[in-house]
Amino acid sequence: MTGDLLDTYVAALQHDLADLPPETRLVGVVRSPTSWFHGSVDENRPELGPPRELLDEFAEREEGLKLDGLCDEGAHNAAWEELDFERRYRDHLDTDAARTEMDALLARLADGEDVALVCFENTDQKRCHRTILREKLVRRRDEKNG
């Protein structure tokens, strides 16, 4: 039996809003987590977070869009599109380091462990790498299982 692959965001965990099975392993996928983020997850896999240079470009562009008058969510999503964030993150997931980390998570799932990917973004409002990672993991699991 394989485990379930889930995802959520850290504020949902902190405010008991995440609907996860009790024994779910909370795996952060954040490049540079804060100390309070570490307190909310069981582990963090920074190699599955977006590359630092992409995050830096994104933060700079998002801030510029906010200064231009866009709301937080609007600036976030516009910067995502302008920087081709999704394609660039998908390219990152094809690196050896990211593939190694994904294989480790897939092994846990294959052993029946439920795993929830965790980062900062509430995906009801903002685009997020976590959903791309989840999609990629599901595809890789399906390929391995034939």
PDB file of N, CA, C and O in Angstrom, residues 51 77 119:
ATOM      1  N   PRO A  51      15.372  27.583  -6.505  1.00  0.00           N
ATOM      2  CA  PRO A  51      16.756  28.048  -6.354  1.00  0.00           C
ATOM      3  C   PRO A  51      16.814  29.480  -5.795  1.00  0.00           C
ATOM      4  O   PRO A  51      15.933  30.299  -6.064  1.00  0.00           O
ATOM      5  N   ASN A  77       1.354  36.897  -7.944  1.00  0.00           N
ATOM      6  CA  ASN A  77       0.989  36.135  -9.138  1.00  0.00           C
ATOM      7  C   ASN A  77       1.519  36.782 -10.419  1.00  0.00           C
ATOM      8  O   ASN A  77       1.926  36.083 -11.345  1.00  0.00           O
ATOM      9  N   CYS A 119       5.029  24.548   2.599  1.00  0.00           N
ATOM     10  CA  CYS A 119       5.786  25.786   2.391  1.00  0.00           C
ATOM     11  C   CYS A 119       4.967  26.941   2.960  1.00  0.00           C
ATOM     12  O   CYS A 119       4.100  26.727   3.804  1.00  0.00           O
TER      13      CYS A 119
END
